[in-house]
Amino acid sequence: MPGHSPKAAAAVPQDDNKSLFSRARTLVVGGAHSLSDKSIFHRLTLVAFFAWVGLGADGLSSTSYGPAEAHLALEGHIYLGIFVAIGTAITVFVISASYSQIIDQFPSGGGGYVVASKLLTPELGMVSGCALLIDYVLTISVSIAAGSDAIFSSLPKEWLPYAGPYKLAFAGVGVVGLTVLNLRGVRESVMPLVPVFLIFLLTHAAAIVYGVVDNVGRIPEVVGAARVDVHDAVTELGLFGTILIVLRAYGMGAGTFTGIEAVSNAMPLLREPRVKTARRTMRYMAWSLALTAVGLMVGYILYNLGRPPAEKTVNAMLLETMTSQWAQPWAGLFVLVTLLSESAILFVAAQTGFLGGPRVLANMSSDRWFPTKFTMLSDRLVTQNGILLMGAAALAVMLGTGGEVHLLVILYSINVFITFCLSQLGMVRHWWQERKAKGRWRRGFAINGMGLVLCVFILVSLTVLKFEQGGWVTLLITGSLVAIAWYIHRQYQTDRALLKRLDSLVPTAAMMARAPVPPNAPQFDPQAKTAVLLVSGFNGVGLHSLLNVVRLFGESFQNFAFVNVGVIDAGNFKGVEEVENLNAFIRSEIDRYVGYVQAQGHYAEGFCRVGVDIVEQTMQIVPEVLQRFPRAVFFGGQLVFAKDSLLTRLLHNNIVFAIQRRCYQQGIPFVVLPIRVDEPARMS
């Protein structure tokens, strides 16, 4: 049996020299964060203001087109816009209040996916999560495409023949750039966006306040014109027709409401106390969104705006009309800065998709609707696989649609209201079940009930209005993702049933692990041959690996050592206490292996550590093990399914082969033990 001498162990290289790829990655993404830093959770989370920037930009950016869409849908009856504005404000506050209640009920986060899963059924939760994932991908695509359009349309006309063909490439670079920013970390991705966010707020607040003050003297005239417009509309269309126009305009402006749910999805990203921070963020979002959207709609009415020329947006027309009496160049400069801030905040809005999407994906992966790889964190403590998937999907959508904003907007916003409806339905059911308990259930029931009615109306309106224009594509893609998630979940359930056969070993082994150590148990002998087993908890896989070593090598090994790495993932990366609990748990699992082996008359020890990368953490333990046991051979079990396929390889990790490869590079013997999950396990 090959072994290691003390000299050989000392000569094992320690990977001090990083590869060129590692150095380049560190330069672009940044260095690894240390979990031993007690302040790491505090430093990586967001206070309410920065959460407002990262999560609230989606809603604010929609005021660049949402109110305008509603205004144009009024078909010339612009004074009916006051009813749309009132409805918009009410809806923003109702949905915000509804999600504030969701935050209270689910302080660990998860948003619409967790609400529907816990309060309705897991299957409806999966549908809600899939709809939200598609919406977040479209949030990234439509925001960056619209921002690129706005920037290129502001270029001098003589430049357009030369710059125009590069617009799609520019949008693609925008997606890649934001993906890299998010790989660096949450705070690192939000901080560069703060100036853009503040400029947008200041310029639009100034425009809205000026518009109202400038027209204070015309209020009686505006009220009179509104009465005439309402009378003419009722005369021309009838009362029912007038109501339909208002409701249609309200539905067409529903893109304004997207993004409100993002706070409940991204709770783990918020600073403690999370619920208080989340509620404050929701207030910032609701008030800023409602005031901006309603302020712009009122501006359209005060300045009696009609349909703008093809080359201008409604907001551009409003700003130019508002500043027509200003001195130059101040008027032109204000209009330019305000419109550029609208363009830039669209890029900021894409950040909501990168913050919320990976969190939803991680939650669904924890429940085995998607591969568990999406719960894993990088050494920057972000859900790297989820961020990369969101970026790649957004880039694919961008290229597939050619960056056409009109088409992307049609695809956009339907899905988020599927999630809204299921979330509100779940909360309504919750309050109804709580009606017999003491408490103020009526208030919660009323708020979520009103939210449900509004969201169902908007969902039906959007589906009807956008279906033939291309909205069916969104529903088809969402349905396809639902089918994929269902198939993956079924495969995990099948595999779990097979793995239970291995776990039949656990009760007997656990009882034996509690047995006292025999009085004649061998003492530690560093020169004795040692079997080092990589395990992932006291389970059938680890026990099967141990019994295979004994079966194959008999009494060759006098010592046994067990290595267990506790994985910090999106599910348990919630604070120092969670990490300490994980550390204590894996130590207890290792102790059970040690007790079991000692009860069999062998010497045993355990080594454990927590981290985000099993391979890296294991390779850091290896020198420690070799120093303690110079004549060590490493073993790791690998699941083997009777029906091996690409899907089983995707759903189950092959980490043991990566560790084996690293050990071979350092001259360390490593044996992979195949474990067939379709064979019954036997306790020897």
XYZ file of N, CA, C and O in Angstrom, residues 345-497:
612
model
N -30.356 55.635 -15.447
C -31.005 54.866 -14.390
C -31.601 53.573 -14.923
O -31.845 52.621 -14.167
N -31.826 53.513 -16.223
C -32.277 52.257 -16.807
C -31.200 51.180 -16.652
O -31.506 50.007 -16.429
N -29.927 51.584 -16.757
C -28.838 50.635 -16.499
C -28.830 50.240 -15.021
O -28.597 49.084 -14.677
N -29.083 51.227 -14.147
C -29.125 50.943 -12.714
C -30.263 49.966 -12.408
O -30.139 49.090 -11.545
N -31.385 50.112 -13.129
C -32.546 49.251 -12.882
C -32.225 47.788 -13.140
O -32.806 46.895 -12.501
N -31.314 47.527 -14.060
C -30.941 46.142 -14.339
C -30.348 45.472 -13.113
O -30.369 44.241 -12.982
N -29.848 46.290 -12.172
C -29.250 45.745 -10.959
C -30.268 44.962 -10.139
O -29.921 43.994 -9.458
N -31.533 45.352 -10.193
C -32.570 44.626 -9.460
C -32.625 43.169 -9.896
O -32.795 42.262 -9.080
N -32.489 42.935 -11.203
C -32.495 41.563 -11.714
C -31.318 40.760 -11.202
O -31.442 39.570 -10.884
N -30.142 41.407 -11.088
C -28.955 40.705 -10.613
C -28.995 40.469 -9.104
O -28.377 39.524 -8.609
N -29.694 41.322 -8.357
C -29.800 41.133 -6.907
C -30.909 40.142 -6.558
O -30.732 39.289 -5.686
N -32.053 40.269 -7.212
C -33.197 39.426 -6.873
C -33.187 38.066 -7.540
O -33.524 37.056 -6.906
N -32.809 38.010 -8.817
C -32.856 36.758 -9.571
C -32.054 35.623 -8.940
O -32.594 34.526 -8.706
N -30.759 35.825 -8.658
C -29.974 34.745 -8.047
C -30.508 34.302 -6.694
O -30.375 33.131 -6.330
N -31.127 35.224 -5.920
C -31.688 34.825 -4.632
C -32.885 33.894 -4.827
O -33.026 32.897 -4.114
N -33.762 34.217 -5.775
C -34.900 33.346 -6.060
C -34.403 31.984 -6.553
O -34.888 30.928 -6.123
N -33.424 32.007 -7.444
C -32.865 30.771 -7.981
C -32.248 29.919 -6.873
O -32.408 28.690 -6.844
N -31.552 30.559 -5.933
C -30.934 29.833 -4.819
C -32.006 29.195 -3.930
O -31.871 28.044 -3.499
N -33.079 29.935 -3.647
C -34.166 29.383 -2.827
C -34.822 28.187 -3.501
O -35.120 27.177 -2.853
N -35.039 28.289 -4.806
C -35.649 27.180 -5.535
C -34.692 25.997 -5.621
O -35.126 24.834 -5.572
N -33.410 26.258 -5.719
C -32.420 25.180 -5.780
C -32.334 24.454 -4.439
O -32.119 23.238 -4.401
N -32.490 25.185 -3.345
C -32.493 24.551 -2.024
C -33.630 23.544 -1.901
O -33.506 22.531 -1.203
N -34.740 23.819 -2.590
C -35.889 22.919 -2.573
C -35.857 21.919 -3.732
O -36.860 21.249 -4.010
N -34.728 21.871 -4.434
C -34.474 20.882 -5.495
C -35.359 21.075 -6.736
O -35.635 20.129 -7.459
N -35.747 22.324 -7.014
C -36.412 22.591 -8.295
C -35.388 22.854 -9.383
O -35.694 22.705 -10.572
N -34.205 23.262 -8.991
C -33.093 23.463 -9.917
C -31.843 22.851 -9.290
O -31.826 22.546 -8.087
N -30.786 22.628 -10.072
C -29.569 22.020 -9.519
C -29.059 22.790 -8.311
O -29.054 24.025 -8.281
N -28.607 22.061 -7.311
C -28.159 22.671 -6.052
C -26.908 23.524 -6.230
O -26.531 24.252 -5.309
N -26.271 23.438 -7.397
C -25.097 24.284 -7.658
C -25.426 25.765 -7.525
O -24.544 26.586 -7.252
N -26.695 26.118 -7.722
C -27.079 27.529 -7.688
C -27.233 28.073 -6.266
O -27.509 29.258 -6.091
N -27.076 27.207 -5.255
C -27.062 27.695 -3.877
C -25.648 28.039 -3.421
O -25.472 28.681 -2.382
N -24.647 27.610 -4.192
C -23.264 27.770 -3.756
C -22.806 29.224 -3.852
O -23.228 29.970 -4.746
N -21.928 29.612 -2.925
C -21.346 30.950 -2.909
C -19.920 30.898 -3.437
O -19.225 29.887 -3.299
N -19.481 31.998 -4.022
C -18.087 32.121 -4.432
C -17.269 32.620 -3.247
O -17.811 32.918 -2.181
N -15.953 32.735 -3.434
C -15.125 33.252 -2.342
C -15.374 34.737 -2.092
O -14.903 35.297 -1.103
N -16.138 35.390 -2.993
C -16.585 36.761 -2.739
C -17.927 36.780 -2.013
O -18.523 37.830 -1.814
N -18.403 35.568 -1.656
C -19.645 35.391 -0.888
C -20.866 35.899 -1.642
O -21.770 36.516 -1.076
N -20.890 35.641 -2.947
C -22.062 35.919 -3.781
C -22.445 34.622 -4.496
O -21.618 33.718 -4.664
N -23.707 34.538 -4.916
C -24.176 33.347 -5.637
C -23.703 33.439 -7.086
O -24.455 33.809 -7.984
N -22.442 33.070 -7.272
C -21.771 33.273 -8.561
C -22.479 32.574 -9.709
O -22.679 33.165 -10.781
N -22.893 31.313 -9.515
C -23.541 30.584 -10.607
C -24.850 31.240 -11.019
O -25.186 31.300 -12.204
N -25.605 31.733 -10.028
C -26.860 32.409 -10.343
C -26.639 33.709 -11.094
O -27.372 34.030 -12.037
N -25.632 34.466 -10.678
C -25.326 35.731 -11.356
C -24.905 35.472 -12.799
O -25.359 36.152 -13.735
N -24.061 34.468 -12.996
C -23.614 34.137 -14.353
C -24.782 33.679 -15.219
O -24.870 34.040 -16.400
N -25.690 32.889 -14.634
C -26.851 32.422 -15.400
C -27.755 33.587 -15.780
O -28.224 33.668 -16.925
N -28.009 34.502 -14.830
C -28.857 35.648 -15.135
C -28.234 36.505 -16.227
O -28.915 36.965 -17.152
N -26.912 36.728 -16.135
C -26.230 37.519 -17.154
C -26.268 36.849 -18.514
O -26.534 37.498 -19.534
N -26.023 35.531 -18.543
C -26.027 34.808 -19.818
C -27.422 34.789 -20.432
O -27.582 34.965 -21.654
N -28.448 34.573 -19.596
C -29.817 34.549 -20.105
C -30.227 35.923 -20.646
O -30.857 36.029 -21.707
N -29.866 36.977 -19.919
C -30.194 38.332 -20.385
C -29.483 38.644 -21.688
O -30.057 39.268 -22.588
N -28.235 38.207 -21.798
C -27.480 38.441 -23.037
C -28.116 37.679 -24.195
O -28.221 38.200 -25.316
N -28.568 36.447 -23.932
C -29.223 35.658 -24.981
C -30.521 36.322 -25.436
O -30.814 36.382 -26.644
N -31.306 36.825 -24.484
C -32.548 37.530 -24.829
C -32.235 38.789 -25.635
O -32.918 39.099 -26.620
N -31.184 39.493 -25.228
C -30.790 40.716 -25.928
C -30.435 40.414 -27.382
O -30.888 41.098 -28.312
N -29.629 39.378 -27.580
C -29.213 39.030 -28.942
C -30.386 38.455 -29.732
O -30.525 38.717 -30.930
N -31.238 37.672 -29.062
C -32.368 37.057 -29.755
C -33.391 38.062 -30.243
O -34.040 37.848 -31.279
N -33.552 39.157 -29.521
C -34.518 40.193 -29.911
C -33.860 41.352 -30.649
O -34.555 42.287 -31.054
N -32.538 41.277 -30.801
C -31.826 42.376 -31.441
C -31.830 43.646 -30.613
O -31.588 44.734 -31.139
N -32.131 43.515 -29.321
C -32.179 44.693 -28.448
C -33.346 45.615 -28.746
O -33.318 46.794 -28.372
N -34.404 45.091 -29.395
C -35.574 45.908 -29.733
C -36.404 46.166 -28.482
O -37.049 45.260 -27.942
N -36.396 47.395 -28.029
C -37.065 47.736 -26.781
C -38.569 47.491 -26.878
O -39.188 46.998 -25.932
N -39.161 47.815 -28.020
C -40.615 47.646 -28.171
C -41.011 46.195 -27.936
O -41.979 45.908 -27.214
N -40.250 45.259 -28.510
C -40.553 43.840 -28.331
C -40.292 43.410 -26.893
O -41.083 42.670 -26.298
N -39.202 43.883 -26.316
C -38.864 43.508 -24.945
C -39.906 44.015 -23.954
O -40.249 43.318 -22.987
N -40.428 45.220 -24.183
C -41.438 45.775 -23.282
C -42.722 44.948 -23.352
O -43.409 44.761 -22.345
N -43.044 44.426 -24.531
C -44.225 43.564 -24.662
C -44.038 42.291 -23.834
O -44.949 41.822 -23.151
N -42.825 41.731 -23.885
C -42.540 40.516 -23.127
C -42.495 40.776 -21.626
O -42.717 39.874 -20.814
N -42.209 42.017 -21.283
C -41.932 42.398 -19.899
C -43.211 42.622 -19.101
O -44.242 42.953 -19.660
N -43.133 42.461 -17.819
C -44.114 42.835 -16.785
C -45.295 41.888 -16.626
O -46.006 41.973 -15.619
N -45.561 40.980 -17.585
C -46.650 40.023 -17.367
C -46.296 39.095 -16.211
O -47.091 38.852 -15.305
N -45.062 38.575 -16.226
C -44.679 37.553 -15.261
C -44.691 38.023 -13.822
O -45.042 37.274 -12.915
N -44.274 39.278 -13.611
C -44.199 39.739 -12.225
C -45.582 39.757 -11.584
O -45.726 39.527 -10.381
N -46.629 39.956 -12.394
C -47.972 39.974 -11.827
C -48.505 38.564 -11.577
O -49.432 38.383 -10.780
N -47.923 37.558 -12.242
C -48.237 36.175 -11.851
C -47.764 35.947 -10.423
O -48.491 35.400 -9.584
N -46.538 36.385 -10.147
C -45.993 36.260 -8.794
C -46.781 37.099 -7.803
O -47.091 36.648 -6.687
N -47.109 38.342 -8.184
C -47.904 39.204 -7.312
C -49.213 38.517 -6.917
O -49.598 38.501 -5.742
N -49.917 37.968 -7.904
C -51.226 37.355 -7.649
C -51.100 36.157 -6.699
O -51.883 36.021 -5.753
N -50.110 35.295 -6.939
C -49.945 34.118 -6.094
C -49.521 34.516 -4.681
O -49.957 33.900 -3.690
N -48.680 35.547 -4.571
C -48.257 36.022 -3.252
C -49.441 36.563 -2.468
O -49.626 36.242 -1.276
N -50.246 37.404 -3.113
C -51.403 37.987 -2.433
C -52.428 36.916 -2.079
O -53.027 36.957 -0.996
N -52.607 35.950 -2.975
C -53.547 34.860 -2.696
C -53.087 34.059 -1.478
O -53.899 33.696 -0.613
N -51.787 33.789 -1.411
C -51.251 33.065 -0.262
C -51.468 33.815 1.040
O -51.851 33.224 2.064
N -51.227 35.130 1.019
C -51.410 35.926 2.239
C -52.881 36.040 2.615
O -53.232 36.019 3.808
N -53.763 36.161 1.628
C -55.209 36.192 1.910
C -55.634 34.891 2.591
O -56.384 34.894 3.582
N -55.143 33.782 2.061
C -55.459 32.481 2.676
C -54.913 32.404 4.101
O -55.571 31.883 5.005
N -53.708 32.941 4.295
C -53.097 32.943 5.629
C -53.952 33.726 6.621
O -54.242 33.238 7.727
N -54.367 34.934 6.244
C -55.160 35.747 7.166
C -56.526 35.116 7.439
O -57.051 35.208 8.556
N -57.096 34.484 6.414
C -58.398 33.845 6.611
C -58.283 32.679 7.604
O -59.174 32.473 8.439
N -57.182 31.926 7.531
C -56.972 30.824 8.469
C -56.678 31.328 9.875
O -56.900 30.611 10.851
N -56.164 32.572 9.955
C -55.829 33.143 11.256
C -56.990 33.910 11.881
O -56.844 34.483 12.963
N -58.155 33.903 11.234
C -59.248 34.763 11.684
C -59.771 34.377 13.065
O -60.304 35.226 13.796
N -59.624 33.109 13.454
C -60.117 32.671 14.759
C -59.116 32.955 15.874
O -59.465 32.877 17.048
N -57.876 33.238 15.467
C -56.858 33.550 16.472
C -56.960 35.019 16.858
O -57.486 35.853 16.124
N -56.438 35.333 18.018
C -56.440 36.719 18.443
C -55.465 37.516 17.598
O -54.408 37.035 17.227
N -55.814 38.745 17.316
C -54.933 39.578 16.518
C -55.719 40.383 15.506
O -56.932 40.183 15.316
N -55.035 41.271 14.840
C -55.690 42.174 13.885
C -55.636 41.560 12.481
O -55.005 42.079 11.567
N -56.307 40.415 12.314
C -56.260 39.722 11.037
C -57.047 40.468 9.960
O -56.743 40.356 8.776
N -58.066 41.227 10.363
C -58.903 41.914 9.380
C -58.098 42.935 8.571
O -58.306 43.080 7.363
N -57.205 43.655 9.245
C -56.400 44.652 8.536
C -55.510 43.973 7.489
O -55.440 44.408 6.342
N -54.847 42.889 7.887
C -54.001 42.160 6.950
C -54.805 41.572 5.802
O -54.392 41.629 4.637
N -55.973 41.027 6.132
C -56.828 40.445 5.101
C -57.281 41.512 4.111
O -57.307 41.274 2.890
N -57.619 42.690 4.614
C -58.089 43.773 3.740
C -56.980 44.257 2.813
O -57.201 44.453 1.607
N -55.779 44.445 3.359
C -54.668 44.946 2.541
C -54.296 43.941 1.463
O -54.194 44.282 0.271
N -54.094 42.672 1.848
C -53.714 41.671 0.851
C -54.864 41.350 -0.091
O -54.643 41.033 -1.271
N -56.113 41.439 0.416
C -57.255 41.223 -0.464
C -57.348 42.296 -1.537
O -57.598 42.003 -2.714
N -57.143 43.550 -1.145
C -57.149 44.635 -2.125
C -55.991 44.465 -3.116
O -56.159 44.665 -4.323
N -54.829 44.065 -2.598
C -53.688 43.825 -3.477
C -53.978 42.717 -4.472
O -53.612 42.809 -5.649
N -54.668 41.665 -4.021
C -55.018 40.551 -4.908
C -55.942 41.007 -6.023
O -55.733 40.669 -7.204
N -56.966 41.788 -5.676
C -57.922 42.270 -6.688
C -57.203 43.128 -7.735
O -57.392 42.950 -8.955
N -56.374 44.064 -7.277
C -55.657 44.936 -8.208
C -54.705 44.133 -9.099
O -54.633 44.359 -10.317
N -53.974 43.191 -8.513
C -52.988 42.427 -9.283
C -53.649 41.497 -10.293
O -53.151 41.328 -11.411
N -54.787 40.891 -9.910
C -55.509 40.031 -10.853
C -56.017 40.856 -12.030
O -55.901 40.439 -13.198
N -56.556 42.041 -11.734
C -57.038 42.898 -12.814
C -55.901 43.269 -13.766
O -56.052 43.189 -14.996
N -54.758 43.666 -13.208
C -53.631 44.066 -14.054
C -53.112 42.883 -14.852
O -52.796 43.010 -16.043
N -53.022 41.701 -14.219
C -52.527 40.517 -14.933
C -53.430 40.170 -16.109
O -52.946 39.920 -17.224
N -54.736 40.164 -15.882
C -55.676 39.853 -16.966
C -55.570 40.912 -18.066
O -55.538 40.581 -19.266
N -55.498 42.186 -17.676
C -55.410 43.267 -18.660
C -54.144 43.138 -19.504
O -54.188 43.230 -20.742
N -53.012 42.929 -18.838
C -51.747 42.819 -19.564
C -51.747 41.617 -20.494
O -51.258 41.691 -21.631
N -52.278 40.496 -20.009
C -52.297 39.288 -20.838
C -53.149 39.498 -22.084
O -52.751 39.127 -23.197
N -54.321 40.107 -21.910
C -55.213 40.354 -23.053
C -54.597 41.363 -24.012
O -54.580 41.168 -25.239
N -54.051 42.457 -23.465
C -53.528 43.531 -24.310
C -52.243 43.132 -25.035
O -52.001 43.563 -26.162
N -51.436 42.310 -24.383
C -50.119 42.002 -24.953
C -50.015 40.621 -25.588
O -49.005 40.309 -26.216
N -51.056 39.797 -25.444
C -50.937 38.403 -25.868
C -50.601 38.287 -27.350
O -49.608 37.659 -27.733
N -51.428 38.878 -28.205
C -51.215 38.743 -29.650
C -50.010 39.535 -30.133
O -49.454 39.238 -31.191
N -49.577 40.537 -29.356
C -48.425 41.328 -29.754
C -47.105 40.609 -29.466
O -46.051 41.042 -29.909
N -47.168 39.535 -28.723
C -45.943 38.800 -28.388
C -45.887 38.353 -26.947
O -44.944 37.666 -26.539
N -46.918 38.728 -26.174
C -46.937 38.308 -24.785
C -47.003 36.799 -24.630
O -46.556 36.251 -23.618
N -47.537 36.107 -25.648
C -47.611 34.648 -25.596
C -46.221 34.023 -25.516
O -46.058 32.918 -24.962
N -45.221 34.734 -26.041
C -43.855 34.208 -25.987
C -43.390 34.106 -24.536
O -42.777 33.112 -24.126
N -43.687 35.150 -23.749
C -43.317 35.131 -22.332
C -43.977 33.965 -21.619
O -43.334 33.250 -20.836
N -45.272 33.763 -21.867
C -45.990 32.676 -21.213
C -45.449 31.323 -21.657
O -45.358 30.382 -20.854
N -45.059 31.214 -22.932
C -44.485 29.962 -23.437
C -43.142 29.667 -22.771
O -42.879 28.535 -22.340
N -42.296 30.694 -22.675
C -40.978 30.509 -22.040
C -41.156 30.147 -20.571
O -40.472 29.251 -20.048
N -42.082 30.840 -19.899
C -42.323 30.546 -18.486
C -42.852 29.127 -18.308
O -42.417 28.398 -17.403
N -43.770 28.729 -19.176
C -44.290 27.364 -19.111
C -43.202 26.327 -19.339
O -43.179 25.277 -18.680
N -42.280 26.616 -20.253
C -41.165 25.695 -20.516
C -40.262 25.579 -19.293
O -39.810 24.477 -18.940
N -40.000 26.726 -18.632
C -39.161 26.696 -17.430
C -39.859 25.927 -16.306
O -39.200 25.185 -15.555
N -41.168 26.069 -16.193
C -41.930 25.307 -15.206
C -41.784 23.810 -15.463
O -41.579 23.015 -14.531
N -41.876 23.404 -16.744
C -41.734 21.983 -17.091
C -40.335 21.469 -16.743
O -40.183 20.351 -16.230
N -39.310 22.284 -17.001
C -37.936 21.886 -16.677
C -37.770 21.720 -15.170
O -37.177 20.745 -14.694
N -38.294 22.696 -14.407
C -38.185 22.634 -12.947
C -38.896 21.402 -12.405
O -38.384 20.716 -11.502
N -40.053 21.113 -12.931
C -40.804 19.932 -12.486
C -40.030 18.657 -12.778
O -39.959 17.746 -11.938
N -39.418 18.569 -13.964
C -38.657 17.369 -14.347
C -37.432 17.192 -13.452
O -37.118 16.079 -13.008
N -36.735 18.302 -13.169
C -35.556 18.235 -12.288
C -35.969 17.788 -10.889
O -35.316 16.941 -10.271
N -37.071 18.343 -10.386
C -37.545 17.987 -9.048
C -37.908 16.506 -8.982
O -37.594 15.820 -7.981
N -38.555 16.002 -10.016
C -38.921 14.586 -10.045
C -37.675 13.704 -10.044
O -37.640 12.665 -9.373
N -36.627 14.136 -10.781
C -35.387 13.371 -10.811
C -34.721 13.353 -9.430
O -34.222 12.317 -8.978
N -34.735 14.503 -8.758
C -34.172 14.552 -7.406
C -34.948 13.626 -6.462
O -34.362 12.957 -5.599
N -36.276 13.601 -6.587
C -37.078 12.737 -5.731
C -36.762 11.267 -5.986
O -36.675 10.459 -5.046
N -36.572 10.908 -7.263
C -36.210 9.530 -7.606
C -34.867 9.161 -7.004
O -34.699 8.085 -6.412
N -33.890 10.062 -7.151
C -32.552 9.799 -6.612
C -32.573 9.737 -5.085
O -31.852 8.943 -4.474
N -33.397 10.578 -4.471
C -33.480 10.578 -3.007
C -34.023 9.243 -2.495
O -33.565 8.717 -1.468
N -34.995 8.685 -3.226
C -35.538 7.382 -2.833
C -34.459 6.303 -2.908
O -34.401 5.402 -2.060
